[in-house]
Each structure stands twice: as C-alpha cells, then as structure tokens.
Tab-separated table of C-alpha atoms in Angstrom:
chain	number	residue	atom	x	y	z
A	29	GLY	CA	1.658	-13.079	-14.375
A	30	ALA	CA	2.756	-10.519	-11.760
A	31	VAL	CA	0.959	-7.522	-13.198
A	32	VAL	CA	0.741	-4.285	-11.250
A	33	SER	CA	-1.762	-1.653	-12.255
A	34	GLN	CA	-1.576	1.973	-11.185
A	35	HIS	CA	-4.333	4.548	-11.479
A	36	PRO	CA	-4.650	7.288	-12.537
A	37	SER	CA	-1.849	7.562	-15.059
A	38	ARG	CA	-2.135	11.331	-15.150
A	39	VAL	CA	-3.733	13.771	-12.759
A	40	ILE	CA	-3.827	17.534	-12.685
A	41	CYS	CA	-5.046	19.267	-9.574
A	42	LYS	CA	-5.157	22.673	-7.978
A	43	SER	CA	-2.801	23.634	-5.213
A	44	GLY	CA	-4.185	22.718	-1.802
A	45	THR	CA	-6.228	19.739	-2.905
A	46	SER	CA	-5.515	16.081	-2.142
A	47	VAL	CA	-4.877	13.405	-4.701
A	48	LYS	CA	-5.121	9.645	-4.288
A	49	ILE	CA	-3.155	7.182	-6.412
A	50	GLU	CA	-4.030	3.497	-6.386
A	51	CYS	CA	-1.704	0.574	-6.924
A	52	ARG	CA	-3.148	-2.884	-7.448
A	53	SER	CA	-1.542	-6.258	-7.934
A	54	LEU	CA	-3.860	-7.911	-10.441
A	55	ASP	CA	-2.890	-11.550	-10.395
A	56	PHE	CA	-0.910	-12.048	-7.218
A	57	GLN	CA	-0.904	-11.126	-3.577
A	58	ALA	CA	1.624	-8.512	-2.623
A	59	THR	CA	2.440	-8.385	1.054
A	60	THR	CA	4.908	-5.587	0.392
A	61	MET	CA	4.580	-2.640	-1.962
A	62	PHE	CA	6.976	0.212	-2.533
A	63	TRP	CA	6.290	3.786	-3.566
A	64	TYR	CA	8.871	5.676	-5.575
A	65	ARG	CA	9.134	9.218	-6.805
A	66	GLN	CA	11.032	10.030	-9.968
A	67	PHE	CA	12.203	13.459	-11.028
A	68	PRO	CA	12.954	14.177	-14.686
A	69	LYS	CA	16.080	12.471	-15.963
A	70	GLN	CA	16.769	11.006	-12.536
A	71	SER	CA	16.614	7.670	-10.813
A	72	LEU	CA	13.889	6.355	-8.570
A	73	MET	CA	13.729	7.697	-5.054
A	74	LEU	CA	12.190	5.284	-2.579
A	75	MET	CA	9.563	7.082	-0.555
A	76	ALA	CA	8.116	4.336	1.599
A	77	THR	CA	7.606	0.641	2.047
A	78	SER	CA	4.020	-0.434	2.476
A	79	ASN	CA	3.185	-3.643	4.305
A	80	GLU	CA	-0.315	-5.056	4.306
A	81	GLY	CA	-2.054	-4.530	7.612
A	82	SER	CA	0.616	-2.359	9.179
A	83	LYS	CA	1.899	1.193	9.031
A	84	ALA	CA	4.148	2.157	6.166
A	85	THR	CA	7.839	2.670	6.712
A	86	TYR	CA	8.945	6.015	5.337
A	87	GLU	CA	12.405	6.881	4.098
A	88	GLN	CA	14.298	9.690	5.722
A	89	GLY	CA	13.157	13.077	4.540
A	90	VAL	CA	9.735	11.938	3.325
A	91	GLU	CA	6.870	13.670	5.133
A	92	LYS	CA	4.473	11.106	6.553
A	93	ASP	CA	1.645	13.603	6.871
A	94	LYS	CA	2.098	14.809	3.312
A	95	PHE	CA	2.263	11.390	1.684
A	96	LEU	CA	-0.282	9.083	3.289
A	97	ILE	CA	0.104	5.429	2.428
A	98	ASN	CA	-2.481	2.783	3.118
A	99	HIS	CA	-2.099	-0.911	2.350
A	100	ALA	CA	-5.559	-2.145	3.187
A	101	SER	CA	-5.441	-5.480	1.411
A	102	LEU	CA	-3.003	-7.884	-0.190
A	103	THR	CA	-3.764	-6.419	-3.609
A	104	LEU	CA	-4.179	-2.702	-2.990
A	105	SER	CA	-1.996	0.105	-1.727
A	106	THR	CA	-2.847	3.784	-2.004
A	107	LEU	CA	-0.748	6.929	-1.884
A	108	THR	CA	-2.540	10.140	-0.993
A	109	VAL	CA	-0.737	13.408	-1.562
A	110	THR	CA	-2.393	15.768	0.881
A	111	SER	CA	-2.639	19.502	0.351
A	112	ALA	CA	-0.628	19.208	-2.811
A	113	HIS	CA	1.643	22.037	-3.933
A	114	PRO	CA	3.489	22.606	-7.197
A	115	GLU	CA	6.698	21.167	-5.743
A	116	ASP	CA	4.862	17.857	-5.303
A	117	SER	CA	4.509	17.591	-9.064
A	118	SER	CA	6.355	14.479	-10.104
A	119	PHE	CA	6.118	10.965	-11.504
A	120	TYR	CA	5.072	8.495	-8.820
A	121	ILE	CA	5.631	4.794	-9.354
A	122	CYS	CA	4.475	1.904	-7.241
A	123	SER	CA	5.950	-1.558	-7.226
A	124	ALA	CA	5.146	-4.837	-5.563
A	125	ARG	CA	6.999	-7.847	-4.369
A	126	LEU	CA	5.574	-11.321	-4.742
A	127	GLY	CA	4.089	-12.621	-1.531
A	128	ARG	CA	5.323	-16.115	-2.203
A	129	GLY	CA	8.544	-17.844	-3.108
A	130	PRO	CA	12.097	-16.756	-2.252
A	131	ILE	CA	12.622	-13.045	-1.784
A	132	THR	CA	15.220	-11.689	-4.168
A	133	GLY	CA	14.449	-8.020	-4.498
A	134	GLU	CA	12.753	-8.410	-7.861
A	135	LEU	CA	9.958	-5.908	-8.148
A	136	PHE	CA	6.977	-5.579	-10.440
A	137	PHE	CA	6.157	-2.004	-11.342
A	138	GLY	CA	2.996	-0.110	-12.084
A	139	GLU	CA	2.737	2.183	-15.070
A	140	GLY	CA	3.382	5.281	-13.007
A	141	SER	CA	1.249	8.334	-12.263
A	142	ARG	CA	2.208	11.806	-13.378
A	143	LEU	CA	0.971	14.398	-10.933
A	144	THR	CA	0.840	18.034	-11.957
A	145	VAL	CA	-0.143	20.551	-9.308
A	146	LEU	CA	-1.164	23.948	-10.632
B	14	ALA	CA	25.087	-0.811	2.628
B	15	GLN	CA	24.923	-1.370	-1.097
B	16	SER	CA	25.329	1.037	-3.963
B	17	VAL	CA	25.087	1.023	-7.730
B	18	THR	CA	27.034	3.107	-10.211
B	19	GLN	CA	25.973	3.513	-13.795
B	20	LEU	CA	28.918	5.242	-15.328
B	21	ASP	CA	27.210	6.589	-18.421
B	22	SER	CA	24.240	8.901	-18.175
B	23	GLN	CA	23.674	8.782	-21.908
B	24	VAL	CA	24.775	6.353	-24.626
B	25	PRO	CA	24.098	7.303	-28.250
B	26	VAL	CA	24.433	4.556	-30.823
B	27	PHE	CA	23.415	3.890	-34.398
B	28	GLU	CA	20.818	1.317	-35.280
B	29	GLU	CA	22.156	-2.245	-35.689
B	30	ALA	CA	25.340	-1.390	-33.803
B	31	PRO	CA	26.282	-3.255	-30.605
B	32	VAL	CA	25.894	-1.560	-27.248
B	33	GLU	CA	27.121	-2.035	-23.704
B	34	LEU	CA	25.635	-0.239	-20.713
B	35	ARG	CA	27.889	-0.353	-17.702
B	36	CYS	CA	26.916	-1.083	-14.123
B	37	ASN	CA	29.149	-1.492	-11.104
B	38	TYR	CA	27.993	-2.216	-7.597
B	39	SER	CA	29.369	-2.364	-4.111
B	40	SER	CA	28.179	-4.643	-1.359
B	41	SER	CA	29.687	-6.477	1.564
B	42	VAL	CA	27.479	-9.519	1.053
B	43	SER	CA	26.152	-11.603	-1.793
B	44	VAL	CA	23.868	-9.778	-4.159
B	45	TYR	CA	21.063	-10.190	-6.590
B	46	LEU	CA	21.320	-8.019	-9.687
B	47	PHE	CA	18.697	-6.648	-12.049
B	48	TRP	CA	18.356	-4.570	-15.174
B	49	TYR	CA	15.109	-2.720	-15.812
B	50	VAL	CA	13.977	-0.709	-18.828
B	51	GLN	CA	11.732	2.330	-18.687
B	52	TYR	CA	10.016	3.760	-21.742
B	53	PRO	CA	8.796	7.395	-21.590
B	54	ASN	CA	6.004	7.984	-19.105
B	55	GLN	CA	5.855	4.339	-18.128
B	56	GLY	CA	6.850	2.195	-15.198
B	57	LEU	CA	9.841	-0.124	-15.176
B	58	GLN	CA	9.956	-3.506	-16.854
B	59	LEU	CA	12.380	-6.253	-15.890
B	60	LEU	CA	14.886	-7.040	-18.632
B	61	LEU	CA	16.880	-9.700	-16.844
B	62	LYS	CA	18.165	-10.758	-13.463
B	63	TYR	CA	21.060	-12.587	-11.870
B	64	LEU	CA	20.202	-14.621	-8.794
B	65	SER	CA	22.736	-17.441	-8.889
B	66	GLY	CA	24.292	-19.979	-11.237
B	67	SER	CA	25.569	-19.058	-14.677
B	68	THR	CA	27.129	-15.623	-14.738
B	69	LEU	CA	25.815	-14.926	-18.230
B	70	VAL	CA	22.120	-14.210	-18.140
B	71	LYS	CA	19.851	-13.632	-21.071
B	72	GLY	CA	16.810	-11.446	-20.969
B	73	ILE	CA	14.036	-10.149	-23.128
B	74	ASN	CA	14.457	-8.195	-26.360
B	75	GLY	CA	17.834	-9.784	-27.104
B	76	PHE	CA	19.644	-8.285	-24.117
B	77	GLU	CA	22.145	-10.157	-21.978
B	78	ALA	CA	24.336	-9.309	-19.024
B	79	GLU	CA	27.342	-10.857	-17.357
B	80	PHE	CA	27.922	-10.952	-13.637
B	81	ASN	CA	31.574	-10.433	-12.808
B	82	LYS	CA	32.147	-10.858	-9.104
B	83	SER	CA	35.828	-9.908	-9.129
B	84	GLN	CA	35.084	-6.648	-10.914
B	85	THR	CA	31.741	-6.159	-9.142
B	86	SER	CA	30.121	-5.459	-12.468
B	87	PHE	CA	26.923	-6.409	-14.254
B	88	HIS	CA	27.163	-4.827	-17.704
B	89	LEU	CA	24.249	-5.026	-20.101
B	90	ARG	CA	24.859	-5.831	-23.745
B	91	LYS	CA	23.016	-6.208	-27.003
B	92	PRO	CA	24.738	-7.192	-30.261
B	93	SER	CA	22.461	-5.175	-32.535
B	94	VAL	CA	20.127	-2.451	-31.308
B	95	HIS	CA	16.878	-1.227	-32.800
B	96	ILE	CA	15.260	2.176	-32.753
B	97	SER	CA	12.698	0.726	-30.356
B	98	ASP	CA	15.426	0.089	-27.774
B	99	THR	CA	15.611	3.820	-27.117
B	100	ALA	CA	14.724	4.071	-23.431
B	101	GLU	CA	16.095	4.560	-19.938
B	102	TYR	CA	17.878	1.588	-18.416
B	103	PHE	CA	18.314	1.059	-14.690
B	104	CYS	CA	20.640	-1.324	-12.928
B	105	ALA	CA	19.590	-2.453	-9.444
B	106	VAL	CA	21.117	-4.532	-6.662
B	107	SER	CA	19.666	-6.123	-3.558
B	108	ASN	CA	21.449	-7.889	-0.746
B	109	SER	CA	20.794	-11.547	-0.134
B	110	GLY	CA	20.007	-12.013	3.530
B	111	GLY	CA	19.142	-8.362	4.000
B	112	SER	CA	16.007	-6.337	3.530
B	113	TYR	CA	15.909	-7.231	-0.169
B	114	ILE	CA	14.924	-3.680	-0.994
B	115	PRO	CA	16.797	-2.937	-4.207
B	116	THR	CA	19.018	0.049	-4.731
B	117	PHE	CA	18.797	1.600	-8.187
B	118	GLY	CA	21.475	3.267	-10.240
B	119	ARG	CA	20.828	6.712	-11.678
B	120	GLY	CA	19.954	5.253	-15.068
B	121	THR	CA	21.463	5.309	-18.550
B	122	SER	CA	19.605	6.829	-21.432
B	123	LEU	CA	20.119	4.716	-24.559
B	124	ILE	CA	19.503	6.725	-27.687
B	125	VAL	CA	19.418	4.761	-30.936
B	126	HIS	CA	19.838	6.806	-34.101
B	127	PRO	CA	18.709	5.619	-37.527
C-alpha cells in the first residue's frame, strides 16, 4: 500500500513553454502532498506543501507564479512549471502523507520527474 | 527548528564488508527519525523509521539503525553489503507535535565495490 505515482518521468521542452507534472496517490487518500526539487548530488529542497482544497504553501525563495501547484482532489496534485527556462532544469519529486492515522512525518515518494529545458 | 547532519558525503566499501552511515540531528523536542534510499533517477524509498519504543530498528534489505538520544544520533548499519546497495541514502527527522514536515540531510552516497 501507499503507492505514489508521478508522471511524466522525463520531459524535455523548449524554453518558454509550460510543463505539467502529475502526482497521484494510487491506493490512499493524501490530504497533504509535498513537492521537492533535487539538484545533482544534493539533498531534497522542499518547494511547497500542497493541501487538498486550499492554496499551496510555498517555501521562501520559491516563485509562486513560476511553480503553480494545484491539489484538486485527495489523490492528485499537479506542479506546473510556467515559462520554463534552462535554469528550471532539475529533478522534481512529489511525496504524500497518509490522510489517516497518526502523523509522524513519514512520506511516500513518487518516482520523480526529470525536466530538461532546452 | 530541527536539523540533520550526515557527516559523510560518500562512503566507499567493498562487497560483503560492513558499513555504517552516520546521521546526527538537533531538535528541541521529541523526534521521529527516518532513513530513505534513492536509486539513480528514482524517488525515495523508506528503509526504516524510529517512532518510539525499541531504539534498535530493523528495516528492509538487511539494514538497521539505532536511535541514541544522548548522542542525538541515528546511524544506519548493515553487516554485509551487496553491489545492489549502491545508492544515495538520506536521513530525515520530523518533530513530534510540530508540523511533521521532515527535514532531510544532504545524503550519503554508498558505493559498493566488487
């Protein structure tokens, strides 16, 4: 149980275009999802916390208008990179927290999406 | 605020040798502790977790970790590694009673040589 699926796993786009990444919890309801960005050989950088039915909470330094997050249902959150530029190229990982039981901080991660902006 | 320090960025080891990946944390309140593994171009997978109870926790793939409150450590160990254990390992901590959003260490790259 507790499987998170992320799509697409790889995407290449031209500079100036927008890219949408989907994160789905397949067998559980996730009231809270998290979006991370990971640079090569580095740790995960939390970008935003996504709560179902409400606006996402962005971490300091993350551009809200650049990285649009929508958590439309208890099983789906999307990250849209708008007007992507080469510096947005990175590995983006979503994760979800179980919507039931005690909260401990344990997260279930998607497979990640590698974005390359040409 | 909480923080996590993984002292070693890279740990090379020969196959079938034991390994220890170090993790120290700081927090003013009780914590939950996690170790995750990341294989190339993949997301993170939970190896093991400490929530409460026994300080020695066992996880998947033969890994175990010991919570040491006095030393604020949660080192990961395996008595005999395989080539397939080559991956990035992340230690994470979340505060009980707080936001429960985990803080991750910078990661340790375990490289197993034949």
